[in-house]
PDB file of C-alpha atoms in Angstrom:
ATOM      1  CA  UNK A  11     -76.444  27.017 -85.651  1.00 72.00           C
ATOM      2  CA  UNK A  12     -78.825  24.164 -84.585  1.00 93.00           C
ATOM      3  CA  UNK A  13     -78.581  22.309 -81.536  1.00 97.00           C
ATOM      4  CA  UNK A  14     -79.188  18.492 -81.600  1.00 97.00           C
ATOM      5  CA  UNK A  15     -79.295  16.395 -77.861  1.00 98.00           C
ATOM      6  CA  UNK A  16     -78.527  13.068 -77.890  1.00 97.00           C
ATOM      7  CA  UNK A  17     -78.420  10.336 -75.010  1.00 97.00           C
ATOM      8  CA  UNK A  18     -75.265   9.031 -74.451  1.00 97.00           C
ATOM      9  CA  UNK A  19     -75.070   4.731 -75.252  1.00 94.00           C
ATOM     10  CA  UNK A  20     -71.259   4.786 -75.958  1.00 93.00           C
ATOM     11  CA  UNK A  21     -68.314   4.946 -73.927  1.00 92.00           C
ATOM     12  CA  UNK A  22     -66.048   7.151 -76.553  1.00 90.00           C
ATOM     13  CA  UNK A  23     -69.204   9.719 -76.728  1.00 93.00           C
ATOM     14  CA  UNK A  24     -68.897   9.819 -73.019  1.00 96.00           C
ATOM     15  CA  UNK A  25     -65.488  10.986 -72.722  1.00 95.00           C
ATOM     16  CA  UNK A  26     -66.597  13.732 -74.661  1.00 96.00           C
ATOM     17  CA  UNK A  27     -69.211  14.646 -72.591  1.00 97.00           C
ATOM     18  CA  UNK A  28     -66.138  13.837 -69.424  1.00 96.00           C
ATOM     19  CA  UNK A  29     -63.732  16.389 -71.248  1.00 97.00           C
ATOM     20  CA  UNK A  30     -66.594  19.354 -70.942  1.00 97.00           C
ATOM     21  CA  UNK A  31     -67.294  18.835 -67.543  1.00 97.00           C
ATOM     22  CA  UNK A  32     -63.139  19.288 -66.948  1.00 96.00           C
ATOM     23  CA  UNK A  33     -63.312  22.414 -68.739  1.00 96.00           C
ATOM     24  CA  UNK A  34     -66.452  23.698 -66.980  1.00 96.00           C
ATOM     25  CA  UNK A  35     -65.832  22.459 -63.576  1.00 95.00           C
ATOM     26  CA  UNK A  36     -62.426  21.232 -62.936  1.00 94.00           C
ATOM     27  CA  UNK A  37     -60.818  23.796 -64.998  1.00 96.00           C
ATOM     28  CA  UNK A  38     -63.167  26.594 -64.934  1.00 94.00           C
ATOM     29  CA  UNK A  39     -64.355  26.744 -61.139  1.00 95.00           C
ATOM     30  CA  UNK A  40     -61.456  24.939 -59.822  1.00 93.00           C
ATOM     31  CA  UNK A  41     -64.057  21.366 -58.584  1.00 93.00           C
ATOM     32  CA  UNK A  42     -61.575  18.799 -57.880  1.00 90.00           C
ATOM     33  CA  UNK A  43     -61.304  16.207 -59.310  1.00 88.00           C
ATOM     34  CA  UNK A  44     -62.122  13.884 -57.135  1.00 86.00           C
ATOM     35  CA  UNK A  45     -66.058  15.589 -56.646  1.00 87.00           C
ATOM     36  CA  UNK A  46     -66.634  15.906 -59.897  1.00 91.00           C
ATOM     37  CA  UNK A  47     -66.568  12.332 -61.186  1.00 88.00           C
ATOM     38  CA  UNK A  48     -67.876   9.804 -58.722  1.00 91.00           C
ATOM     39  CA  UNK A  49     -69.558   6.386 -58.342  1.00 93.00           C
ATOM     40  CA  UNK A  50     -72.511   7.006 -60.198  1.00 93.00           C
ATOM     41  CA  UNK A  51     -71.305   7.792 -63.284  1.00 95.00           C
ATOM     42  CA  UNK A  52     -72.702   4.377 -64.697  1.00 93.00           C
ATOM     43  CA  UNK A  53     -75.748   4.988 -62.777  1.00 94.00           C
ATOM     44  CA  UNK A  54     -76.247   8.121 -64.918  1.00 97.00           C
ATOM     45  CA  UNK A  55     -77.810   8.456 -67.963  1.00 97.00           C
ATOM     46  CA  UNK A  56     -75.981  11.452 -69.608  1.00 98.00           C
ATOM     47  CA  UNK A  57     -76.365  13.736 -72.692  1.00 98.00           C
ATOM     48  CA  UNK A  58     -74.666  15.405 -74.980  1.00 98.00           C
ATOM     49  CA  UNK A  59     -75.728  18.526 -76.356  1.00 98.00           C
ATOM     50  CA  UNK A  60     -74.391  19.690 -80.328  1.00 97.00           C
ATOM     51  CA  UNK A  61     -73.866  22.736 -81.603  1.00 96.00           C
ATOM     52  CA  UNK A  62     -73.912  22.111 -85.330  1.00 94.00           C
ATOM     53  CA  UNK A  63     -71.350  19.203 -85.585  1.00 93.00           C
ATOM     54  CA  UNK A  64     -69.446  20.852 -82.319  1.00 95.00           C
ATOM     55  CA  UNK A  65     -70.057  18.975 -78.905  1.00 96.00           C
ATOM     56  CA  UNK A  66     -70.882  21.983 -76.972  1.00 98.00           C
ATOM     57  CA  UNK A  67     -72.815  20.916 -73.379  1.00 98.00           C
ATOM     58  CA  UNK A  68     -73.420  17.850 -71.385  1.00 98.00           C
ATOM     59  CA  UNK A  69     -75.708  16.796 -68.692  1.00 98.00           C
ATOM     60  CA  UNK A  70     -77.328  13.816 -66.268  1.00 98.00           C
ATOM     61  CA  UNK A  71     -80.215  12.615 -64.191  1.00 98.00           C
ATOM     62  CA  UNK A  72     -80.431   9.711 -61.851  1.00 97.00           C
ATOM     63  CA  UNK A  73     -82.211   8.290 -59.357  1.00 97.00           C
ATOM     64  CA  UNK A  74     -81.285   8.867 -55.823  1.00 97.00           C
ATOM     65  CA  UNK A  75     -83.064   7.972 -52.369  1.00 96.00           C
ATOM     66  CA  UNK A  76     -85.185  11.005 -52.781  1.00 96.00           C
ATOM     67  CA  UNK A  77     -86.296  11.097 -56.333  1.00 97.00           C
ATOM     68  CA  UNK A  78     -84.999  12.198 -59.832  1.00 98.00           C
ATOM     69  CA  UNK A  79     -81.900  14.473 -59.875  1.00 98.00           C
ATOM     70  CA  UNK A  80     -80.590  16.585 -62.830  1.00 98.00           C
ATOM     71  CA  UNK A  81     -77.061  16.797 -62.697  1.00 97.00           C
ATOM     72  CA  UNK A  82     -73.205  18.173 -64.302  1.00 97.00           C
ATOM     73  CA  UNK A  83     -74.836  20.439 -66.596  1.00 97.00           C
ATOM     74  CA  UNK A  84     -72.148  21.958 -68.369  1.00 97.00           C
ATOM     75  CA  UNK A  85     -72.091  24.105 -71.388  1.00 97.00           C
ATOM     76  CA  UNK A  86     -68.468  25.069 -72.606  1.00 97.00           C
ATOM     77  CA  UNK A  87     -68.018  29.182 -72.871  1.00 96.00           C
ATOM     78  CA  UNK A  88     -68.659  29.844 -76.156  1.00 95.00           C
ATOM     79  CA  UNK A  89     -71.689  28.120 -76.327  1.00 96.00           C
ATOM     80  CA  UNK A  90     -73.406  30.035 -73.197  1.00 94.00           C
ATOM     81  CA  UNK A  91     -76.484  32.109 -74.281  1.00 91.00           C
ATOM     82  CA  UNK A  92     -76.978  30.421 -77.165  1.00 94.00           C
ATOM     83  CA  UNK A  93     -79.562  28.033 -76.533  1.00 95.00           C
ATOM     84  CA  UNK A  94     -77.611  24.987 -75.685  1.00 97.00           C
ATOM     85  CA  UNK A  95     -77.791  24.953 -72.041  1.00 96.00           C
ATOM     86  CA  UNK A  96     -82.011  25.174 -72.627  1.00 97.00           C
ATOM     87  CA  UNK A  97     -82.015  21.852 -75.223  1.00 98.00           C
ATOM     88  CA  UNK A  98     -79.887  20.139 -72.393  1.00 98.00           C
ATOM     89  CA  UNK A  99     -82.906  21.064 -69.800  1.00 98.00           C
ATOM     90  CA  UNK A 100     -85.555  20.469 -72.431  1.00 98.00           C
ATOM     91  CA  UNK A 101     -84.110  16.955 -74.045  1.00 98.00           C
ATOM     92  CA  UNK A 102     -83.479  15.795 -69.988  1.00 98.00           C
ATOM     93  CA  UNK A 103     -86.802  16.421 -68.828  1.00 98.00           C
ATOM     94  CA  UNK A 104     -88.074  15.063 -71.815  1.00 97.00           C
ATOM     95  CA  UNK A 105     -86.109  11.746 -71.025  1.00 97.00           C
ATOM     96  CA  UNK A 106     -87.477  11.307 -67.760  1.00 97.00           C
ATOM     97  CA  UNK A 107     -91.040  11.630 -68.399  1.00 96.00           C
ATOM     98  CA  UNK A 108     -90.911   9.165 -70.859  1.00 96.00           C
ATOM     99  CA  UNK A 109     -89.053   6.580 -68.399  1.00 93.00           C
ATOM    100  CA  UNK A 110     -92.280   4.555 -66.518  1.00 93.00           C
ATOM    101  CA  UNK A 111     -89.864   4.141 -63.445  1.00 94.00           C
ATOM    102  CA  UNK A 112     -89.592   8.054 -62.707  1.00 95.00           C
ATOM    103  CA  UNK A 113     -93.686   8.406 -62.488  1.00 93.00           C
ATOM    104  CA  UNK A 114     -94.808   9.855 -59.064  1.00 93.00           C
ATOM    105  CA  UNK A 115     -91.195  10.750 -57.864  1.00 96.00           C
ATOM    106  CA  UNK A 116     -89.900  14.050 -57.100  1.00 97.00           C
ATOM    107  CA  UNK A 117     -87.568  15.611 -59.583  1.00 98.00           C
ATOM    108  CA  UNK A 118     -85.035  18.699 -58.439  1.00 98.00           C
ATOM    109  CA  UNK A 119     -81.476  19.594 -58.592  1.00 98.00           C
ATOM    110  CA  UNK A 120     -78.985  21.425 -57.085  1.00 98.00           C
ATOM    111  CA  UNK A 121     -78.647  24.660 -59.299  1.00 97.00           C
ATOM    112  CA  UNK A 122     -75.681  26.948 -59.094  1.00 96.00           C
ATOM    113  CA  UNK A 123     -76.510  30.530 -58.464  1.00 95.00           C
ATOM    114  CA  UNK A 124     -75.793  31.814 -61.917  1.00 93.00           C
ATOM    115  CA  UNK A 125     -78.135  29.184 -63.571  1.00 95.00           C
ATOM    116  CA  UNK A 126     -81.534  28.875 -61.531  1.00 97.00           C
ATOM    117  CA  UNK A 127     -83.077  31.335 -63.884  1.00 96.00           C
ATOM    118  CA  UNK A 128     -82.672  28.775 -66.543  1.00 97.00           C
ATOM    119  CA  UNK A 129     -84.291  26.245 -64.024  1.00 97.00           C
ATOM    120  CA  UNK A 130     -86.762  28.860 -63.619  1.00 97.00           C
ATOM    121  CA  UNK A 131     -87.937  28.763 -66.896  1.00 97.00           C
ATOM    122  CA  UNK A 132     -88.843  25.132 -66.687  1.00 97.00           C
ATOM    123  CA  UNK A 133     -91.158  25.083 -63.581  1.00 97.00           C
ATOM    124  CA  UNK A 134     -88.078  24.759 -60.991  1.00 98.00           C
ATOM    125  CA  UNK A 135     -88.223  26.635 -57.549  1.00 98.00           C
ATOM    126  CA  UNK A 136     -85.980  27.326 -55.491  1.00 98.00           C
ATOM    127  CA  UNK A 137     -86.316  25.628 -52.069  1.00 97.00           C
ATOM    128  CA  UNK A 138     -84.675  26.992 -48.582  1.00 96.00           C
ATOM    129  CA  UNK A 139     -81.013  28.951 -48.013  1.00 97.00           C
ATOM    130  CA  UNK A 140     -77.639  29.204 -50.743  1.00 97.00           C
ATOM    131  CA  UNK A 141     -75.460  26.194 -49.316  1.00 96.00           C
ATOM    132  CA  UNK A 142     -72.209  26.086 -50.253  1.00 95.00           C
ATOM    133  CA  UNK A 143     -70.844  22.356 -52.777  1.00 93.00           C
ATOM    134  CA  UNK A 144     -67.810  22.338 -54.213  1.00 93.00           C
ATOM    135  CA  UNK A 145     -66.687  26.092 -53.447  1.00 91.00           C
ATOM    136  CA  UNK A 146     -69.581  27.145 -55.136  1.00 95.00           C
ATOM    137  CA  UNK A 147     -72.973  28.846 -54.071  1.00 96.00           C
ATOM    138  CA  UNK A 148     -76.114  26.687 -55.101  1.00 97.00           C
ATOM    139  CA  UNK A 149     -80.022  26.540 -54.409  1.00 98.00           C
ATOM    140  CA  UNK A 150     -81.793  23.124 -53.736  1.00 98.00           C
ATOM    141  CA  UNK A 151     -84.244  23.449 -56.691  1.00 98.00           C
ATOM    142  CA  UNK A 152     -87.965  21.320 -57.121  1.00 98.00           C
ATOM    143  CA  UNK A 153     -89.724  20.763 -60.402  1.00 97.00           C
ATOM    144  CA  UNK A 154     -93.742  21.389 -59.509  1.00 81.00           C
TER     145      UNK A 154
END
């Protein structure tokens, strides 16, 4: 099955991208609501990853008072391990090093546990201690 990445101009293809992140996070590991969507949702520029003609992952970067973050990636279950949540880390980075205004700042994330070897394979470390956000155990990660 090919996967296909696309940037996100239109409201209705955003709710699509919305509805996997409630699977994934609200629904899946239990995020409320209230943390998972927030004010800088129109801030965001957000992605939505295809799985042949199936919507299948979704993601976001922004900019933030310390650089570039990559954010809400989401892949739905039977998508994992197939490639998708890569495209979604490939297409992103892709989109910010072709934006002038991200040149010279620092771009990281905060990864959850069970996906920093996917960060890993794009040049992200893994800076300082596990904290805990949202329930869940994450690593401040750095792209060098």
């Amino acid at each position: 099955m090919s996967i296909t990445v696309t940037k996100i101009t239109d409201k209705a293809i955003l709710e699509q991208a919305f509805k996997i992140r409630e699977e994934v996070f609200v629904k899946g590991q239990k995020v409320d609501p209230s943390e998972e969507y927030d004010e800088y949702e129109d801030q965001s520029t957000h992605f939505l990853a295809f799985s042949g003609q199936q919507a299948a992952g979704t993601a976001r970067w922004r900019f933030t008072d310390k650089g570039v973050k990559l954010e809400r990636f989401a892949v739905l279950e039977p998508f994992r391990g197939s490639g998708v949540g890569q495209s979604l880390v490939k297409a992103v980075l892709s989109d910010i090093k072709s934006s002038p205004q991200t040149e010279g700042k620092e771009i990281y994330l905060h990864a959850q546990l069970t996906a920093v070897g996917l960060y890993e394979k794009f040049g992200f470390k893994k800076i300082g201690d596990i904290f805990i956000e949202c329930g869940i155990k994450h690593y401040l990660m750095k792209l060098y």
